[in-house]
Amino acid sequence: MSQTDFQFHSPLSLLHEWEGRADGAPLREVLVTGFTLDLVFFERHCVSIARALGARITVLGDAAHAVHEAVDVRHAGRNYQHGQVNCGGAFHPKLVILTGDDDVWVAIGSGNPTMSGWGHNHELWLVIRASRRTGPQALHDLGAWLADLPRVVDMPSWTGDTVALIADWITPSAMDDALPGVRVFGNLRRSLIDQLPAGPVDSLRMTAPFFDARARAVGALIGRMPPDELSIALQEGLSQYCGKALLEATSSVPRTGFSFLDENRTRHGKLVEWRVGGTTTAMTGSANLSAAALLTTTVDGGNCELVTMAPIPTSLLPWEAPVDRSALSQKNTIPADLRADPTVTLVVLGARRVQHTITVELITTTHKPITLESSPNGSPDTWTALHVFTPDGSPLQRVQFIAPEQLGGAVRAKTRVGDRQVVSPVVFLTDTVRCRPRTDTTDQPRITFVGDDDTVLTDKVLAGRFNADLLRLLGHVQEHRAATATAPLRSTAVTASAADSDDRWGIWLESVERSLGPHLTGVLFPGALVGPGTTTTEWAVGPEANDSEITEGESDETIEDLADTPAEPRRTAPDIPTSQRSQYRAWARRWTKAATSVPRPPLELRMLVARTYLVLLAASVWGRDESWRPELRDLTCSLVPDADEQSIIPGQALDFLSSLMSACLALLLQDATLHGGGEYDVIAKSTWACTAELVAYADPELADEYLYAPDKPYARVPTWSEVKGVIDLAATAADDPYAEDRAALEQEDLPAEMLDGVWVVDGTFHNPRRVAARAATLVRTPSAVLARNEHKATVILSEGKVLAIAESAAPRWRVYELPPMSTPLSILAGDDGFPQGGKTYPLEPVPTRIQALAKSVGVNHQLLVTALQAYRPGPTRGDPRSR
C-alpha cells in the first residue's frame, strides 16, 4: 500500500534501508538530482552500496555549481552516470529515486548530494513508498515531470534517455486512493505559484534559507492566499533576506510573527504551509521563497524546481524566540550582486564513449573554434587536446570523433574570447554499458576455466575441463530454451531501456562476457574488448624504422600491393599429442551435435564451437581424415541467425560472424569447387548456399584474426587469399546473379559471355557440342548455352534433368531426360554422334515444348534459332567464297 511521511534525515538512510531488506529485492535504478554536487562525497557514501545492490546510478547537477575537484573523482562514468544540466536559471530540484522490480521509493526535499545537504544541514524530505503496479497520483505527477524534464533543460541525451525510462518505470500501472491529498509538481512550464490553491486561509507559515531581495515571492503568496495570520521563521545570520522588504511585503496581514532560529546548523528546509478550517497542508521541496523559484517557469528562464504538496497532522514550521519587527527591519543579509560581466557560455553537458567513438554534447554561444581536452585524472598540466571544431551557430553542439590513442577520463572544453581563455566545467567520460543495472545471473552457467590463448587445449586436464564446461553450457541453454519456448520472460528495466538502443553492441558483448569470460569473448571478437587508448608497446633496438622507405628492388606499385596483403598469420595452433587426437575428435562431434540441434544455443556459443573447430583443424587433429567436412558444414550453416536473432544481434556482432563464416567456407572450398559433383563439392555448395549472403559482408581483416599458420603436417588452414577470394565472390554474387557461374567458367578456362540470358562461348575449339556441354554442366540450371567456332554452333537448354540440344549442322531439336547421376557433359562428351533415347523435333517452327523450356530459362527461343541458322552448310566462314 502506498504511504508517505516527512523526514528530516538524509536519503542515504533509504539506501541503507533497502540494503537491509529481508526479501533481498534487487535495486534497479537510482536517480539523484541536486543543485550543488559533491561527487567525492557521493562516491564514498552512495555509489558502492547502490552498485552492490545491482542498480544503475544516475546523478544530475547544475553545471556551474559542482563543489568537488575533478582530480579527486574516481568512479564517474565507469560505475555511475554523471551528467551536467544547463537551464536559464538554477537547476534546483532535490530528488532521490530508488526503484526495483516491484517497489518505488521516492524522496523529494531540500538537500543537495553533498556532505552538508545529506549529512549536516537541517533538511526536509517527503518520502513516498509505493508499488509499481498500484500507486498514488503523486507518482503519476512525478513520472510526467521526469518525462518532460529532458525536453525543457539541457542534459546529455543518453542521460535524458535514462530519465525518460525511469519516468515510465515509476509510473504505476493503476491508481490507488491511499494518498489522495499528496501531489508532486514543478515549474517547467507553469509557475509554482499558479499551481497553489487560491483563496483566503486561516494561517500561512513559511521558512526557507533564501528570500529574494524585494520579498516578491512572499508578497505573491500572501496575495494568492490572504491569511488572517502569518508566521515566518529564518536564521538571523545564515538565511539570506532583507528585513525591510519582508516587513513591507507582509504589511497587509492582520497578525504577523517572525522568529529567528538557532544557528548551530543550517536550516536548509523549504516550507510553505497553510491551514483552512481544521486541515493543514504543506508545500515542501526545493523551492526557496524567491521570485526565481516561485514566480517564474523554467522555459522562461527561471529556476528548475520540484515540490510536493501534502496534508499534515501537525505544523512542520520550526519556531523559537520571536523577533521584534524593528530589529528585523535593520537586517539585510543578501550579498551584493557578484555576477560577472556577460561572457561566452561554454558548458559541457557530458561525454560518452561507445566503442571507439567519442560523443561530446555541450552548450555554447561562441562562434570561435573550441578545443576538447582530456586528462587521466583532471590534475593540472595533464590536459591534452582531443578534437577541435567550430560551432555551427546552434547553442547545443553534438560532436563525434574517433577516440585517440591517448584518452583520459576527464573531459573539458576551452575557447578564447579576445585575449581571455574560457574553460568549461569538467565532465567524465561515460561508458553507459558499464553503468547499466546488473542483470540477475545467479543461475546463469558460465565457462569457468582460465586459459591463455589456445594453449588450454594442449593440457589434457584443462582441455577436459573446457570440454565439460562447454557441453554443460550448451546443454543448459538448450534445456532452458525448450522450457521457455512458449513462456515469454518477464522484462525488467534492464531490458526495456530505450537509452541503450544506440549501444546494443556493448550491451550484447557484456552479456557474452558474463557467460564466456573475457578471454573467450576476446577470442571470438578479437579487439572488441580493447578500449580506446589501449596500445601495445614493443621493444625495439636501434633507430626507429621508416616504413615508407622503398628498399632496393621495390617500387611504389610493389609497396601498394603489399599494403593490401596482411602479414603471414602469427598465431600458431596448439601442439596436441597424437594419442589425444581421437578424444578431441569425439569431443568436436559432441560439440557439433549440441550446437546444431534444436532449439539452437545462442549465437556466441555456436561461434565458439565453430572457432574451436578451426583451431583443432589447424592443430592436425584429423590428419588425413576428411570426416570433418560435413561437421564443419553443419556448424557453418548453424551460424546463420534466425529471424528472432537478427532482431536482437547488433551489427558489429554480425561483422565478426560473417568473417568467421568466410574462414570456415574457404576451408570447405579447399579441394572442392562450387560447380563440381563430387562429395566435397556438394558439401561446399550446400554451405555456400546458406552462408553466401552473409559472407558477402565479411571483413577480410577481421577474418584474418581467425587464421593460423600452416606449421603442422596435415594441418587444415585457409589462407588469407583464399578467404578474401571467397568474400569477393560472395560480394560480387550479391550484385550479379551470374557471378558464381562466371567464376566457375573462368576457373575452367571457358571464355563465356552472358548475352540476353545466354552463355555464349566463342573460340577455335574443335567440338562446340562438347564445349557447350561443359558450360551447361558448370552453370546452374535453368540455363542456356551457345558454343560456336567458325564452322558450327551448338545450343543447349537445361532445366533440372531436362536437356534440349540443337546444332547448326543438324537443324533439329533433341530433348533428353537425364539419368540421376548424369550431367550434360557425361552424355554429350563423345564424338560418336548424339546419344540414343532422345525425342526429336524440327528446328522450325519451334515446338511448344522447346518454347516452354526457353521461357523457363528466360531466353528468346527465336534468337537461338537465328543464331543456329547463321551457320549455313557450304564453304567455311573463313573462305572468301562465303563473303
Short mmCIF file of N, CA and C in Angstrom, two decimals, residues 254-401:
data_model
loop_
_atom_site.label_atom_id
_atom_site.label_comp_id
_atom_site.label_asym_id
_atom_site.label_seq_id
_atom_site.Cartn_x
_atom_site.Cartn_y
_atom_site.Cartn_z
N PRO A 254 -3.18 40.87 9.01
CA PRO A 254 -3.57 41.39 10.32
C PRO A 254 -2.60 41.00 11.44
N ARG A 255 -2.19 39.75 11.46
CA ARG A 255 -1.28 39.31 12.52
C ARG A 255 -0.07 38.65 11.88
N THR A 256 1.10 39.16 12.21
CA THR A 256 2.34 38.66 11.61
C THR A 256 3.34 38.40 12.71
N GLY A 257 4.05 37.25 12.59
CA GLY A 257 5.10 36.90 13.55
C GLY A 257 6.34 36.42 12.83
N PHE A 258 7.50 36.83 13.39
CA PHE A 258 8.78 36.40 12.84
C PHE A 258 9.58 35.74 13.95
N SER A 259 10.40 34.74 13.55
CA SER A 259 11.21 34.04 14.54
C SER A 259 12.60 33.82 13.97
N PHE A 260 13.61 34.13 14.80
CA PHE A 260 14.98 33.78 14.46
C PHE A 260 15.29 32.41 15.07
N LEU A 261 15.76 31.49 14.23
CA LEU A 261 16.10 30.15 14.68
C LEU A 261 17.57 30.08 15.08
N ASP A 262 17.90 29.06 15.88
CA ASP A 262 19.30 28.94 16.30
C ASP A 262 20.18 28.64 15.07
N GLU A 263 21.46 28.90 15.20
CA GLU A 263 22.36 28.78 14.08
C GLU A 263 23.45 27.75 14.31
N ASN A 264 23.11 26.75 15.12
CA ASN A 264 24.07 25.66 15.31
C ASN A 264 24.25 24.86 14.01
N ARG A 265 23.17 24.72 13.28
CA ARG A 265 23.20 24.06 11.98
C ARG A 265 22.34 24.85 11.02
N THR A 266 22.70 24.75 9.75
CA THR A 266 21.95 25.48 8.73
C THR A 266 20.56 24.87 8.58
N ARG A 267 19.56 25.75 8.63
CA ARG A 267 18.18 25.34 8.36
C ARG A 267 17.95 25.49 6.86
N HIS A 268 18.08 24.35 6.15
CA HIS A 268 18.03 24.41 4.69
C HIS A 268 16.69 23.95 4.13
N GLY A 269 15.78 23.52 4.99
CA GLY A 269 14.47 23.08 4.53
C GLY A 269 13.62 24.22 4.01
N LYS A 270 12.81 23.92 2.97
CA LYS A 270 11.90 24.92 2.38
C LYS A 270 10.47 24.49 2.70
N LEU A 271 9.69 25.43 3.23
CA LEU A 271 8.34 25.06 3.68
C LEU A 271 7.39 26.22 3.49
N VAL A 272 6.25 25.92 2.91
CA VAL A 272 5.09 26.83 2.90
C VAL A 272 3.91 25.98 3.34
N GLU A 273 3.25 26.34 4.44
CA GLU A 273 2.10 25.57 4.88
C GLU A 273 0.96 26.52 5.22
N TRP A 274 -0.24 26.02 5.01
CA TRP A 274 -1.43 26.83 5.26
C TRP A 274 -2.52 25.98 5.89
N ARG A 275 -3.34 26.65 6.69
CA ARG A 275 -4.44 25.96 7.38
C ARG A 275 -5.74 26.60 6.99
N VAL A 276 -6.68 25.75 6.59
CA VAL A 276 -8.03 26.18 6.27
C VAL A 276 -8.98 25.28 7.06
N GLY A 277 -9.76 25.86 7.94
CA GLY A 277 -10.60 25.05 8.80
C GLY A 277 -9.72 24.21 9.71
N GLY A 278 -9.93 22.90 9.69
CA GLY A 278 -9.10 22.05 10.53
C GLY A 278 -8.02 21.32 9.76
N THR A 279 -7.79 21.68 8.50
CA THR A 279 -6.82 20.95 7.66
C THR A 279 -5.60 21.82 7.39
N THR A 280 -4.44 21.23 7.62
CA THR A 280 -3.18 21.92 7.33
C THR A 280 -2.49 21.20 6.16
N THR A 281 -2.04 21.98 5.21
CA THR A 281 -1.37 21.45 4.02
C THR A 281 0.01 22.10 3.91
N ALA A 282 1.00 21.28 3.51
CA ALA A 282 2.37 21.78 3.41
C ALA A 282 2.90 21.60 2.00
N MET A 283 3.61 22.63 1.51
CA MET A 283 4.38 22.51 0.28
C MET A 283 5.86 22.47 0.68
N THR A 284 6.53 21.38 0.34
CA THR A 284 7.95 21.24 0.62
C THR A 284 8.67 20.90 -0.68
N GLY A 285 9.98 20.92 -0.62
CA GLY A 285 10.75 20.58 -1.81
C GLY A 285 11.95 21.48 -1.96
N SER A 286 12.23 21.86 -3.20
CA SER A 286 13.46 22.59 -3.50
C SER A 286 13.28 24.09 -3.55
N ALA A 287 12.03 24.56 -3.61
CA ALA A 287 11.79 25.97 -3.92
C ALA A 287 12.02 26.87 -2.71
N ASN A 288 12.97 27.80 -2.85
CA ASN A 288 13.13 28.85 -1.85
C ASN A 288 12.00 29.87 -2.00
N LEU A 289 11.94 30.77 -1.03
CA LEU A 289 10.93 31.84 -1.09
C LEU A 289 11.49 33.00 -1.90
N SER A 290 11.69 32.71 -3.21
CA SER A 290 12.28 33.70 -4.11
C SER A 290 11.45 33.77 -5.38
N ALA A 291 11.58 34.88 -6.08
CA ALA A 291 10.84 35.06 -7.32
C ALA A 291 11.30 34.06 -8.37
N ALA A 292 12.61 33.77 -8.43
CA ALA A 292 13.12 32.84 -9.44
C ALA A 292 12.57 31.44 -9.24
N ALA A 293 12.23 31.10 -7.98
CA ALA A 293 11.74 29.76 -7.69
C ALA A 293 10.23 29.67 -7.82
N LEU A 294 9.50 30.65 -7.29
CA LEU A 294 8.04 30.53 -7.19
C LEU A 294 7.28 31.21 -8.31
N LEU A 295 7.85 32.25 -8.88
CA LEU A 295 7.05 33.12 -9.76
C LEU A 295 7.38 32.95 -11.24
N THR A 296 8.38 32.16 -11.60
CA THR A 296 8.76 32.02 -13.00
C THR A 296 8.73 30.56 -13.41
N THR A 297 8.83 30.35 -14.71
CA THR A 297 8.89 28.98 -15.24
C THR A 297 10.29 28.71 -15.78
N THR A 298 10.61 27.45 -15.89
CA THR A 298 11.92 27.07 -16.42
C THR A 298 12.04 27.46 -17.88
N VAL A 299 10.98 27.26 -18.66
CA VAL A 299 11.05 27.58 -20.09
C VAL A 299 11.24 29.07 -20.32
N ASP A 300 10.85 29.90 -19.33
CA ASP A 300 11.01 31.35 -19.46
C ASP A 300 12.30 31.86 -18.82
N GLY A 301 13.20 30.95 -18.46
CA GLY A 301 14.49 31.36 -17.92
C GLY A 301 14.59 31.33 -16.43
N GLY A 302 13.58 30.85 -15.71
CA GLY A 302 13.65 30.76 -14.26
C GLY A 302 14.34 29.51 -13.81
N ASN A 303 14.33 29.28 -12.51
CA ASN A 303 14.91 28.06 -11.96
C ASN A 303 14.12 26.84 -12.41
N CYS A 304 14.71 25.68 -12.19
CA CYS A 304 14.00 24.41 -12.33
C CYS A 304 13.78 23.87 -10.92
N GLU A 305 12.54 23.78 -10.50
CA GLU A 305 12.20 23.40 -9.14
C GLU A 305 11.27 22.19 -9.13
N LEU A 306 11.25 21.49 -7.99
CA LEU A 306 10.34 20.37 -7.80
C LEU A 306 9.85 20.40 -6.36
N VAL A 307 8.53 20.35 -6.18
CA VAL A 307 7.94 20.44 -4.84
C VAL A 307 6.86 19.39 -4.68
N THR A 308 6.45 19.20 -3.42
CA THR A 308 5.33 18.33 -3.09
C THR A 308 4.30 19.13 -2.31
N MET A 309 3.07 18.66 -2.36
CA MET A 309 2.00 19.26 -1.57
C MET A 309 1.25 18.12 -0.90
N ALA A 310 1.14 18.18 0.45
CA ALA A 310 0.53 17.07 1.18
C ALA A 310 -0.11 17.58 2.45
N PRO A 311 -1.21 16.96 2.88
CA PRO A 311 -1.81 17.31 4.19
C PRO A 311 -0.92 16.80 5.31
N ILE A 312 -0.85 17.55 6.40
CA ILE A 312 -0.01 17.17 7.53
C ILE A 312 -0.84 17.26 8.81
N PRO A 313 -0.57 16.38 9.77
CA PRO A 313 -1.36 16.40 11.01
C PRO A 313 -0.99 17.56 11.93
N THR A 314 0.31 17.89 11.95
CA THR A 314 0.77 19.00 12.80
C THR A 314 1.75 19.84 12.00
N SER A 315 1.96 21.07 12.46
CA SER A 315 2.81 22.00 11.74
C SER A 315 4.26 21.51 11.70
N LEU A 316 4.90 21.75 10.53
CA LEU A 316 6.31 21.43 10.34
C LEU A 316 7.21 22.64 10.57
N LEU A 317 6.62 23.79 10.85
CA LEU A 317 7.40 25.01 10.97
C LEU A 317 8.21 25.02 12.26
N PRO A 318 9.55 25.13 12.14
CA PRO A 318 10.35 25.30 13.37
C PRO A 318 10.11 26.70 13.93
N TRP A 319 10.01 26.79 15.24
CA TRP A 319 9.69 28.09 15.82
C TRP A 319 10.42 28.24 17.14
N GLU A 320 11.12 29.38 17.30
CA GLU A 320 11.82 29.65 18.54
C GLU A 320 11.45 31.06 19.02
N ALA A 321 12.39 31.80 19.52
CA ALA A 321 12.05 33.10 20.11
C ALA A 321 11.60 34.08 19.02
N PRO A 322 10.45 34.77 19.23
CA PRO A 322 10.01 35.78 18.25
C PRO A 322 11.03 36.91 18.17
N VAL A 323 11.05 37.57 17.03
CA VAL A 323 11.97 38.67 16.80
C VAL A 323 11.15 39.95 16.68
N ASP A 324 11.67 41.00 17.23
CA ASP A 324 11.00 42.30 17.17
C ASP A 324 11.05 42.83 15.75
N ARG A 325 9.94 43.47 15.30
CA ARG A 325 9.86 43.99 13.94
C ARG A 325 10.93 45.04 13.68
N SER A 326 11.20 45.88 14.68
CA SER A 326 12.21 46.92 14.49
C SER A 326 13.60 46.32 14.31
N ALA A 327 13.87 45.22 15.06
CA ALA A 327 15.16 44.56 14.90
C ALA A 327 15.27 43.90 13.53
N LEU A 328 14.15 43.33 13.07
CA LEU A 328 14.16 42.69 11.75
C LEU A 328 14.41 43.71 10.64
N SER A 329 13.85 44.90 10.80
CA SER A 329 13.98 45.90 9.74
C SER A 329 15.43 46.32 9.53
N GLN A 330 16.27 46.11 10.52
CA GLN A 330 17.67 46.51 10.39
C GLN A 330 18.55 45.44 9.72
N LYS A 331 17.96 44.27 9.44
CA LYS A 331 18.75 43.15 8.92
C LYS A 331 18.66 43.09 7.39
N ASN A 332 19.79 42.86 6.78
CA ASN A 332 19.85 42.62 5.32
C ASN A 332 21.09 41.76 5.05
N THR A 333 20.86 40.48 4.83
CA THR A 333 21.98 39.54 4.63
C THR A 333 22.16 39.14 3.17
N ILE A 334 21.41 39.78 2.30
CA ILE A 334 21.55 39.44 0.88
C ILE A 334 22.85 40.05 0.35
N PRO A 335 23.74 39.22 -0.22
CA PRO A 335 25.04 39.75 -0.69
C PRO A 335 24.86 40.64 -1.90
N ALA A 336 25.87 41.45 -2.13
CA ALA A 336 25.86 42.29 -3.32
C ALA A 336 25.87 41.41 -4.57
N ASP A 337 25.33 41.95 -5.65
CA ASP A 337 25.29 41.21 -6.91
C ASP A 337 26.71 41.02 -7.43
N LEU A 338 27.15 39.77 -7.36
CA LEU A 338 28.52 39.47 -7.78
C LEU A 338 28.57 38.84 -9.17
N ARG A 339 27.50 38.99 -9.94
CA ARG A 339 27.50 38.39 -11.27
C ARG A 339 28.60 38.98 -12.13
N ALA A 340 29.29 38.10 -12.85
CA ALA A 340 30.39 38.54 -13.72
C ALA A 340 29.83 39.22 -14.95
N ASP A 341 30.73 39.93 -15.61
CA ASP A 341 30.32 40.57 -16.86
C ASP A 341 29.88 39.49 -17.84
N PRO A 342 28.91 39.80 -18.70
CA PRO A 342 28.47 38.80 -19.68
C PRO A 342 29.66 38.31 -20.50
N THR A 343 29.74 37.01 -20.66
CA THR A 343 30.83 36.41 -21.44
C THR A 343 30.28 35.23 -22.19
N VAL A 344 31.15 34.48 -22.79
CA VAL A 344 30.74 33.33 -23.58
C VAL A 344 30.25 32.20 -22.67
N THR A 345 29.14 31.60 -23.06
CA THR A 345 28.67 30.39 -22.38
C THR A 345 29.39 29.19 -22.96
N LEU A 346 29.96 28.38 -22.10
CA LEU A 346 30.64 27.17 -22.53
C LEU A 346 30.44 26.11 -21.45
N VAL A 347 29.50 25.22 -21.68
CA VAL A 347 29.14 24.19 -20.70
C VAL A 347 29.14 22.84 -21.40
N VAL A 348 30.02 21.96 -20.98
CA VAL A 348 29.99 20.58 -21.48
C VAL A 348 28.98 19.80 -20.63
N LEU A 349 27.95 19.29 -21.29
CA LEU A 349 26.91 18.55 -20.58
C LEU A 349 27.37 17.14 -20.25
N GLY A 350 28.07 16.51 -21.18
CA GLY A 350 28.51 15.15 -20.94
C GLY A 350 29.38 14.67 -22.08
N ALA A 351 30.13 13.61 -21.83
CA ALA A 351 30.96 12.96 -22.83
C ALA A 351 30.75 11.46 -22.70
N ARG A 352 30.61 10.82 -23.84
CA ARG A 352 30.27 9.40 -23.83
C ARG A 352 31.16 8.64 -24.79
N ARG A 353 31.52 7.43 -24.39
CA ARG A 353 32.27 6.54 -25.28
C ARG A 353 31.40 5.36 -25.65
N VAL A 354 31.26 5.12 -26.94
CA VAL A 354 30.63 3.91 -27.45
C VAL A 354 31.65 3.24 -28.35
N GLN A 355 32.27 2.18 -27.83
CA GLN A 355 33.38 1.54 -28.52
C GLN A 355 34.48 2.56 -28.79
N HIS A 356 34.79 2.81 -30.07
CA HIS A 356 35.90 3.71 -30.37
C HIS A 356 35.43 5.09 -30.80
N THR A 357 34.19 5.42 -30.54
CA THR A 357 33.64 6.73 -30.90
C THR A 357 33.36 7.53 -29.63
N ILE A 358 33.77 8.78 -29.65
CA ILE A 358 33.53 9.70 -28.54
C ILE A 358 32.45 10.69 -28.96
N THR A 359 31.47 10.88 -28.12
CA THR A 359 30.43 11.88 -28.33
C THR A 359 30.49 12.88 -27.19
N VAL A 360 30.58 14.16 -27.54
CA VAL A 360 30.59 15.23 -26.54
C VAL A 360 29.43 16.16 -26.86
N GLU A 361 28.60 16.44 -25.88
CA GLU A 361 27.49 17.37 -26.04
C GLU A 361 27.73 18.57 -25.15
N LEU A 362 27.57 19.77 -25.72
CA LEU A 362 27.86 20.98 -24.96
C LEU A 362 26.96 22.12 -25.40
N ILE A 363 26.90 23.13 -24.55
CA ILE A 363 26.16 24.36 -24.82
C ILE A 363 27.16 25.50 -24.95
N THR A 364 27.03 26.28 -26.00
CA THR A 364 27.95 27.40 -26.17
C THR A 364 27.28 28.51 -26.98
N THR A 365 27.79 29.73 -26.76
CA THR A 365 27.31 30.89 -27.54
C THR A 365 28.41 31.44 -28.42
N THR A 366 29.56 30.79 -28.43
CA THR A 366 30.66 31.31 -29.23
C THR A 366 30.61 30.74 -30.65
N HIS A 367 31.21 31.48 -31.56
CA HIS A 367 31.37 31.01 -32.94
C HIS A 367 32.84 30.74 -33.23
N LYS A 368 33.66 30.83 -32.22
CA LYS A 368 35.09 30.61 -32.37
C LYS A 368 35.41 29.12 -32.22
N PRO A 369 36.55 28.67 -32.72
CA PRO A 369 36.93 27.26 -32.55
C PRO A 369 37.00 26.87 -31.08
N ILE A 370 36.56 25.65 -30.81
CA ILE A 370 36.54 25.10 -29.46
C ILE A 370 37.44 23.86 -29.45
N THR A 371 38.27 23.76 -28.44
CA THR A 371 39.14 22.61 -28.28
C THR A 371 38.61 21.73 -27.16
N LEU A 372 38.41 20.46 -27.45
CA LEU A 372 38.03 19.48 -26.44
C LEU A 372 39.30 18.82 -25.92
N GLU A 373 39.41 18.73 -24.60
CA GLU A 373 40.61 18.18 -23.98
C GLU A 373 40.24 17.05 -23.03
N SER A 374 41.22 16.17 -22.79
CA SER A 374 41.01 15.12 -21.80
C SER A 374 42.23 15.02 -20.90
N SER A 375 42.01 14.46 -19.74
CA SER A 375 43.07 14.27 -18.76
C SER A 375 42.84 12.95 -18.05
N PRO A 376 43.90 12.25 -17.69
CA PRO A 376 43.69 10.99 -16.95
C PRO A 376 42.96 11.18 -15.64
N ASN A 377 43.22 12.29 -14.96
CA ASN A 377 42.60 12.48 -13.64
C ASN A 377 42.17 13.91 -13.36
N GLY A 378 42.29 14.80 -14.33
CA GLY A 378 41.86 16.18 -14.13
C GLY A 378 42.85 17.06 -13.41
N SER A 379 44.04 16.57 -13.16
CA SER A 379 45.03 17.38 -12.46
C SER A 379 45.69 18.37 -13.42
N PRO A 380 46.26 19.44 -12.91
CA PRO A 380 46.90 20.43 -13.78
C PRO A 380 48.03 19.81 -14.60
N ASP A 381 48.25 20.41 -15.77
CA ASP A 381 49.35 20.04 -16.66
C ASP A 381 49.22 18.63 -17.22
N THR A 382 48.03 18.06 -17.16
CA THR A 382 47.83 16.72 -17.75
C THR A 382 46.81 16.74 -18.88
N TRP A 383 46.34 17.93 -19.24
CA TRP A 383 45.30 18.03 -20.26
C TRP A 383 45.92 18.00 -21.66
N THR A 384 45.34 17.17 -22.51
CA THR A 384 45.79 17.08 -23.90
C THR A 384 44.60 17.27 -24.83
N ALA A 385 44.85 17.84 -25.99
CA ALA A 385 43.78 18.12 -26.95
C ALA A 385 43.26 16.82 -27.57
N LEU A 386 41.95 16.72 -27.67
CA LEU A 386 41.30 15.59 -28.31
C LEU A 386 40.81 15.92 -29.71
N HIS A 387 40.16 17.07 -29.80
CA HIS A 387 39.44 17.40 -31.03
C HIS A 387 39.19 18.90 -31.06
N VAL A 388 39.26 19.48 -32.23
CA VAL A 388 38.98 20.91 -32.41
C VAL A 388 37.86 21.05 -33.42
N PHE A 389 36.87 21.87 -33.10
CA PHE A 389 35.77 22.09 -34.04
C PHE A 389 35.28 23.52 -33.91
N THR A 390 34.56 23.96 -34.91
CA THR A 390 33.95 25.29 -34.91
C THR A 390 32.44 25.14 -34.83
N PRO A 391 31.77 25.75 -33.84
CA PRO A 391 30.32 25.61 -33.70
C PRO A 391 29.58 26.08 -34.94
N ASP A 392 28.43 25.47 -35.18
CA ASP A 392 27.65 25.81 -36.37
C ASP A 392 26.62 26.90 -36.12
N GLY A 393 26.64 27.50 -34.93
CA GLY A 393 25.70 28.57 -34.62
C GLY A 393 24.58 28.16 -33.70
N SER A 394 24.33 26.87 -33.57
CA SER A 394 23.30 26.38 -32.66
C SER A 394 23.85 26.33 -31.25
N PRO A 395 23.06 26.69 -30.23
CA PRO A 395 23.57 26.63 -28.85
C PRO A 395 24.00 25.22 -28.44
N LEU A 396 23.21 24.21 -28.83
CA LEU A 396 23.53 22.83 -28.48
C LEU A 396 24.40 22.22 -29.56
N GLN A 397 25.58 21.79 -29.18
CA GLN A 397 26.53 21.17 -30.10
C GLN A 397 26.73 19.71 -29.71
N ARG A 398 26.65 18.86 -30.72
CA ARG A 398 26.91 17.42 -30.52
C ARG A 398 28.06 17.03 -31.44
N VAL A 399 29.19 16.70 -30.86
CA VAL A 399 30.41 16.45 -31.61
C VAL A 399 30.80 14.99 -31.45
N GLN A 400 31.10 14.33 -32.57
CA GLN A 400 31.54 12.95 -32.55
C GLN A 400 32.87 12.82 -33.28
N PHE A 401 33.74 11.97 -32.74
CA PHE A 401 35.03 11.74 -33.37
C PHE A 401 35.59 10.42 -32.87
#
